[in-house]
Short mmCIF file of C-alpha atoms and ligand atoms in Angstrom, two decimals:
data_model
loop_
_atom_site.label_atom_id
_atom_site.label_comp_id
_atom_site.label_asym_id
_atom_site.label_seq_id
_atom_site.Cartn_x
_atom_site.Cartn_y
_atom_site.Cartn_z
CA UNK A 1 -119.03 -31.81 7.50
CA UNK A 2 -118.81 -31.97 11.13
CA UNK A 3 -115.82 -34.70 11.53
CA UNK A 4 -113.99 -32.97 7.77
CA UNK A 5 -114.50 -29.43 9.86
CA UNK A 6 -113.16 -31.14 13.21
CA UNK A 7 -109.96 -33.25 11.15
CA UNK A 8 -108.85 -30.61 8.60
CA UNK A 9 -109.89 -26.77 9.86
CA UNK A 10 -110.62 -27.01 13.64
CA UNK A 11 -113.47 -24.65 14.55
CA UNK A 12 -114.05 -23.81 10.99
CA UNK A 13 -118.00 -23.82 9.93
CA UNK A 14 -117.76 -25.22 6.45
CA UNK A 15 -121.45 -24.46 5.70
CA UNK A 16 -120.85 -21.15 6.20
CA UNK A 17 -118.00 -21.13 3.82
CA UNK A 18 -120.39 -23.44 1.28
CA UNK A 19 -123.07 -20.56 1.81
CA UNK A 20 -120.03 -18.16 1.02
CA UNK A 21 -118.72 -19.55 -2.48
CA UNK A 22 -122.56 -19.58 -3.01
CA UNK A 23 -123.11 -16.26 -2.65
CA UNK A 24 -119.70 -15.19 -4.41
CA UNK A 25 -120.56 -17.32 -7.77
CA UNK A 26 -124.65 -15.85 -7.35
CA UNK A 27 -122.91 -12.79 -7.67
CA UNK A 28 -120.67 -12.95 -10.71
CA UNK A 29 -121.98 -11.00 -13.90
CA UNK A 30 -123.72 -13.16 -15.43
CA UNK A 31 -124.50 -14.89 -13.03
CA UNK A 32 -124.21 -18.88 -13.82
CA UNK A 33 -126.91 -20.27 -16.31
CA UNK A 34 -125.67 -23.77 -14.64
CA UNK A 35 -123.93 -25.25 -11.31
CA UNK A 36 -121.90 -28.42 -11.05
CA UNK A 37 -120.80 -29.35 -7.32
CA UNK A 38 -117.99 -31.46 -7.27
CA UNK A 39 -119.11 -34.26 -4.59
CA UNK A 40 -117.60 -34.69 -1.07
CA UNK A 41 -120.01 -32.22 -0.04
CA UNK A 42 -120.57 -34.06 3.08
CA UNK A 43 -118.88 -36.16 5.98
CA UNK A 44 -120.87 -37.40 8.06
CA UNK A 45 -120.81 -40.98 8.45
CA UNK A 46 -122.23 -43.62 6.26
CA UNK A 47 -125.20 -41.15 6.02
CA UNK A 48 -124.59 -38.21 5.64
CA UNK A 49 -127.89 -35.62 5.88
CA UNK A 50 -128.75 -33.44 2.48
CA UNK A 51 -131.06 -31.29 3.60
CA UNK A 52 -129.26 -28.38 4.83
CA UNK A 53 -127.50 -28.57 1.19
CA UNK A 54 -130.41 -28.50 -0.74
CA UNK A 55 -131.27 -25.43 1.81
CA UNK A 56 -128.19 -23.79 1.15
CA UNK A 57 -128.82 -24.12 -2.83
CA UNK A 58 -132.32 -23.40 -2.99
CA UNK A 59 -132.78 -19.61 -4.59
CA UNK A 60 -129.46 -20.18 -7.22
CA UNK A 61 -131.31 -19.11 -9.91
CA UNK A 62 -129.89 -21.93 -12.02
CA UNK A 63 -129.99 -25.61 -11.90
CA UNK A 64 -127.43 -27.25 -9.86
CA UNK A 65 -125.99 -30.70 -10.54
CA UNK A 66 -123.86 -32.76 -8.22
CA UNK A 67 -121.06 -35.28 -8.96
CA UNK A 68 -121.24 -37.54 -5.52
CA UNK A 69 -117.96 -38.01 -4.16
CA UNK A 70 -115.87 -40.64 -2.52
CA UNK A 71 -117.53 -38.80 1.21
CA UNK A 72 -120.80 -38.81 -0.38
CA UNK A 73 -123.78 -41.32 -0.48
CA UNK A 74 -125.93 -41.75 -3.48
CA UNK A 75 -128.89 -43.60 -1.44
CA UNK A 76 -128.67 -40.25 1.28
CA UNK A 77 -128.98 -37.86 -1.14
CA UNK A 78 -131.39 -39.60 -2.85
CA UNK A 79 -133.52 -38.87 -0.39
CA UNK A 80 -133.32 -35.31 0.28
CA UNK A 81 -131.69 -33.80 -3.35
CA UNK A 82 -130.89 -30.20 -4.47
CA UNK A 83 -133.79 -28.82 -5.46
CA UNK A 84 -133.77 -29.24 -9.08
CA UNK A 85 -130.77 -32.36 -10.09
CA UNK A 86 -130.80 -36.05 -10.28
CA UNK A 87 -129.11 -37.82 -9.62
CA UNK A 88 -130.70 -41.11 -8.50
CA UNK A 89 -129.61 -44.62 -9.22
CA UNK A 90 -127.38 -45.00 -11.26
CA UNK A 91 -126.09 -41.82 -10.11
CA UNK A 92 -125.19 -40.61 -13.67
CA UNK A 93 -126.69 -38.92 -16.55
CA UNK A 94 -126.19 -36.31 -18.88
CA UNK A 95 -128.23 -33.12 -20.18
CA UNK A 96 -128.17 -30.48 -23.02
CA UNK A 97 -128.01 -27.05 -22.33
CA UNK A 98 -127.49 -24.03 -25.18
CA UNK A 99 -124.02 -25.04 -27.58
CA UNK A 100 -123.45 -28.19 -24.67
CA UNK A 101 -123.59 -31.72 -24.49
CA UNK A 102 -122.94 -32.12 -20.40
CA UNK A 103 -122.28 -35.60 -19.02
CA UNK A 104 -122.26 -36.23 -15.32
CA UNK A 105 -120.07 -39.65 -13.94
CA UNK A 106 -120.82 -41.08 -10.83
CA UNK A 107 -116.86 -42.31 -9.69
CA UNK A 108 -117.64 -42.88 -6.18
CA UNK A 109 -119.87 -46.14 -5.98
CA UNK A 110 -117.83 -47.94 -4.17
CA UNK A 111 -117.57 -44.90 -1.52
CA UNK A 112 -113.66 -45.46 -1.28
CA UNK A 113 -110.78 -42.99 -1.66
CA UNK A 114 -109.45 -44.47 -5.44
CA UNK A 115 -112.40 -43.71 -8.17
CA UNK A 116 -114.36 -46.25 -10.66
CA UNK A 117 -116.38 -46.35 -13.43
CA UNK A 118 -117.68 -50.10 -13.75
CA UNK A 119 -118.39 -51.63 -17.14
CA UNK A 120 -122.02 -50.84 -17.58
CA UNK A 121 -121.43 -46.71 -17.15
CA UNK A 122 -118.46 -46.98 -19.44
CA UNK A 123 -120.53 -48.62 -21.81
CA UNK A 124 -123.34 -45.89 -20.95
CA UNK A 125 -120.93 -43.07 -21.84
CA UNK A 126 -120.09 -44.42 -24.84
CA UNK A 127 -123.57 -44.69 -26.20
CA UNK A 128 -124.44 -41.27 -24.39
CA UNK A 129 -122.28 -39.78 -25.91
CA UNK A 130 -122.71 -41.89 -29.67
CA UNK A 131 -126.19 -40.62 -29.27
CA UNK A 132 -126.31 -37.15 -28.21
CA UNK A 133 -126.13 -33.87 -30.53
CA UNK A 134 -122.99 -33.24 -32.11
CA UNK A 135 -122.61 -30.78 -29.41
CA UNK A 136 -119.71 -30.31 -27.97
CA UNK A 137 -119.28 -31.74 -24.22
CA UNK A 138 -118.14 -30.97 -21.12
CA UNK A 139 -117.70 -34.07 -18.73
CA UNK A 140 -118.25 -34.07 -14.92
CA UNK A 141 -116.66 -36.44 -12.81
CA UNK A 142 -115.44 -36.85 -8.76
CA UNK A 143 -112.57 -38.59 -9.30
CA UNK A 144 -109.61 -37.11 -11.88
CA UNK A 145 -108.62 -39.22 -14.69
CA UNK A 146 -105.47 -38.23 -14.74
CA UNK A 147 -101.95 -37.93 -12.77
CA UNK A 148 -102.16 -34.38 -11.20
CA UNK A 149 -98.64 -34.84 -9.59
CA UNK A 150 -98.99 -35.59 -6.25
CA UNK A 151 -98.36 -39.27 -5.63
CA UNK A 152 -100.76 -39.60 -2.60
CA UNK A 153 -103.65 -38.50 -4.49
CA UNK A 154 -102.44 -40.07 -7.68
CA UNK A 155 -103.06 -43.43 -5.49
CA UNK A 156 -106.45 -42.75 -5.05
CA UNK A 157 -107.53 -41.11 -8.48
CA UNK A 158 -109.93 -43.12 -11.42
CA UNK A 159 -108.65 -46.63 -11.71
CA UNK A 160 -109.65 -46.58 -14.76
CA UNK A 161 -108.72 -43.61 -16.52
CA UNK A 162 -107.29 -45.74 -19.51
CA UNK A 163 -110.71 -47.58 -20.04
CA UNK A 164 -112.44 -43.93 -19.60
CA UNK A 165 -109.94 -42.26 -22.29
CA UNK A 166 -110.53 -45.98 -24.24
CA UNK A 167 -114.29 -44.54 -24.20
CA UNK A 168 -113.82 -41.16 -24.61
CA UNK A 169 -111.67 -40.94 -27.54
CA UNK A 170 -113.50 -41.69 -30.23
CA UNK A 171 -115.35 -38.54 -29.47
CA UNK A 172 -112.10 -36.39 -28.63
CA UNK A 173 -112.83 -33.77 -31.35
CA UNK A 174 -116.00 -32.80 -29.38
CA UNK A 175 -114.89 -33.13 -25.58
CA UNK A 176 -113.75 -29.68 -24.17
CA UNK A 177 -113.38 -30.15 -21.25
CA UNK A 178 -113.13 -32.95 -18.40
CA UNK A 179 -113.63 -31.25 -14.94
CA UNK A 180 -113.07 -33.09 -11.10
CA UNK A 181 -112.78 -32.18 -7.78
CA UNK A 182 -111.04 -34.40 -5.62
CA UNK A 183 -107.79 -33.33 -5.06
CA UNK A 184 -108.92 -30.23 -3.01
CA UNK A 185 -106.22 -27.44 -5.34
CA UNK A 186 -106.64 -25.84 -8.38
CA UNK A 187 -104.57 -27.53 -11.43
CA UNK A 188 -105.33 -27.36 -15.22
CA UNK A 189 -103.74 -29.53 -17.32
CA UNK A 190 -104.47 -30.71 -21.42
CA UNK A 191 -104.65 -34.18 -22.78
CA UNK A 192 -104.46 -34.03 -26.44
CA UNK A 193 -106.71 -30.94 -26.79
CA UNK A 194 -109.00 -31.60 -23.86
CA UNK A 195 -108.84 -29.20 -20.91
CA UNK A 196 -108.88 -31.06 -17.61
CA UNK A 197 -109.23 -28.91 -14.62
CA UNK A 198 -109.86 -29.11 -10.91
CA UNK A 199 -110.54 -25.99 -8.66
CA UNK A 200 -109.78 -25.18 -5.35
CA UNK A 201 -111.67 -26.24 -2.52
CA UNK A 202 -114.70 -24.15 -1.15
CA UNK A 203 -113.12 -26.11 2.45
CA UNK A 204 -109.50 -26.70 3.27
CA UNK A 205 -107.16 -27.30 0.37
CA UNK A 206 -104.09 -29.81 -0.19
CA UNK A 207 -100.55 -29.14 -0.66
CA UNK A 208 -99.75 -29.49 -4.63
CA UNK A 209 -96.18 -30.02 -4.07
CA UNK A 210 -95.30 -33.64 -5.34
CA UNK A 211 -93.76 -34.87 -2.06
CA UNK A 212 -95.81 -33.41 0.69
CA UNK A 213 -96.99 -36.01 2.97
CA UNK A 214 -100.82 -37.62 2.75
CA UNK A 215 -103.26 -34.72 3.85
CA UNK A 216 -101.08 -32.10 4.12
CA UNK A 217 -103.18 -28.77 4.15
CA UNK A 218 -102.08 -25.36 2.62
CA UNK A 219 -102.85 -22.08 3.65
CA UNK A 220 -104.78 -20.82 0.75
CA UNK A 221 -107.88 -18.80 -0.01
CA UNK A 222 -110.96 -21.45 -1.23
CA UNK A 223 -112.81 -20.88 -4.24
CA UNK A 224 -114.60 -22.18 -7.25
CA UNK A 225 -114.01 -22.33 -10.88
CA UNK A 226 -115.88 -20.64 -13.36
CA UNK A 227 -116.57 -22.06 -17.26
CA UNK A 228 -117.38 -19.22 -19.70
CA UNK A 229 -118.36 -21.35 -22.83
CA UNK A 230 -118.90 -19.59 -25.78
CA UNK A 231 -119.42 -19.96 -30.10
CA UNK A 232 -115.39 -19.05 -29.88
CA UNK A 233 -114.22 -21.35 -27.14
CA UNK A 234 -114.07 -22.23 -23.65
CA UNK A 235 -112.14 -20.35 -20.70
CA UNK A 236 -111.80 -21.59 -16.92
CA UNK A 237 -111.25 -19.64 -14.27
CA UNK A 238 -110.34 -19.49 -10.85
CA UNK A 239 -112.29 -17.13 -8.04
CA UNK A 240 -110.69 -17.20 -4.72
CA UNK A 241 -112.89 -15.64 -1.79
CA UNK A 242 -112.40 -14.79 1.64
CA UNK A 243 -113.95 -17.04 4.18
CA UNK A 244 -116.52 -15.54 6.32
CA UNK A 245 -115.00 -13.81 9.24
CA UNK A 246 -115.51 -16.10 12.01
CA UNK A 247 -113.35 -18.57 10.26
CA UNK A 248 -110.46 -19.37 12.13
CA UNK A 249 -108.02 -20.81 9.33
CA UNK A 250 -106.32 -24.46 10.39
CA UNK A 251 -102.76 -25.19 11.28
CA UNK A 252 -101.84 -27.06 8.15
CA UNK A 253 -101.93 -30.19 9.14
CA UNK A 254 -104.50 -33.05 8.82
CA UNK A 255 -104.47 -37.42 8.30
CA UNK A 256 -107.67 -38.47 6.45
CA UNK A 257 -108.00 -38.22 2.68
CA UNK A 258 -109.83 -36.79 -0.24
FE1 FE2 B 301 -112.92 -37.06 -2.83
#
């Protein structure tokens, strides 16, 4: 966090703003029956240290699940995890909960900017998801497995989306939804009647427009999304909060990536 904080929002405390989206989705009525972190949760090196996010989401009052990211480390968090979540190697899984079949990808093995989903958790997913209720599902992932528009994060989405959709398709009439993180904006999109969505960033967000230049940040609130998933459908939506106030917002500018 210290050297995203540092590159991206200079003198910003991004745990604070973590403990902030926290505290905004605790607060929603209902509050969440479930919470899915999108990954890059962390940048601290090659290890980065767990504990203080386990800290922060200890008390939820839900379980909270984690899709590692590209910044993240599965063998780190392994060793200090939230409080109630897997994941540990293989660093995906799925669970039921009321009405859902959830599955949870692991896209960021290889710890590089461009996703992947080797052979053995395609093959996983497919007999996951063969095997499971006939639920519907929601799918978790890092990495999006689509084109969001933006062709320097289009370089670094899943390589391979078409083996994923090659996977996924024979169980299209139960996937709702397909949610990532990644691209650090909010976009919704549909792929033949699955929702795909991203939210913004709880930290600094990306420009959406198709040619801004690698990294560019926009001025924009952070937030979350929120699923309401119910016997007659499923809705997303977007909560934007303000930052706590001794944020000092960046200048819009940064050079790393997602
Ligand atoms: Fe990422």
């Amino acid at each position: 966090v210290a050297r995203a904080a540092s590159r991206y929002l200079p003198g910003v405390d991004l745990r604070a703003r973590l403990a902030a989206a926290l505290a905004a989705g605790r607060a929603l009525d209902p509050p969440p029956d479930l919470w899915v972190l999108g990954g890059d949760m962390m940048d601290d090196g090659p290890e980065p240290d767990y504990r203080s996010l386990g800290d922060l989401c200890a008390g939820l009052g839900a379980p909270v699940h984690l899709c590692l990211g590209n910044h993240d480390s599965l063998d780190a968090y392994a060793r200090a995890p939230l409080p109630a979540a897997p994941p540990r190697s293989p660093g995906y899984y799925s669970l039921d909960i009321p009405g859902f079949h959830v599955v949870i990808l692991f896209t960021a093995a290889e710890r590089r900017g461009a996703g992947s989903l080797d052979a053995a958790q395609l093959e996983w997913l497919r007999e996951d998801l063969a095997s499971s209720a006939p639920a519907r599902v929601l799918i978790f992932m890092h990495h999006p497995p689509v084109e969001v528009g933006v062709q320097w994060l289009d370089a670094i989405m899943l390589k391979e989306a078409g083996r994923f959709w090659r996977a996924a398709d024979g169980f299209r009439q139960r996937i709702c939804a397909v949610l990532f993180a990644h691209v650090h904006f909010a976009v919704s999109l549909s792929r033949q009647g699955v929702l795909l969505a991203s939210p913004p960033a709880v930290g600094w967000q990306f420009r959406a427009d198709p040619g801004s230049a690698k990294a560019e940040t926009a001025v924009e609130l952070p937030g979350f999304n929120v699923l309401d998933a119910g016997e007659s459908g499923l809705t997303v939506r977007t909560v934007r909060f303000l930052p706590p106030s001794s944020i000092r917002e960046g200048d819009g500018r940064g050079g790393g990536g997602a």
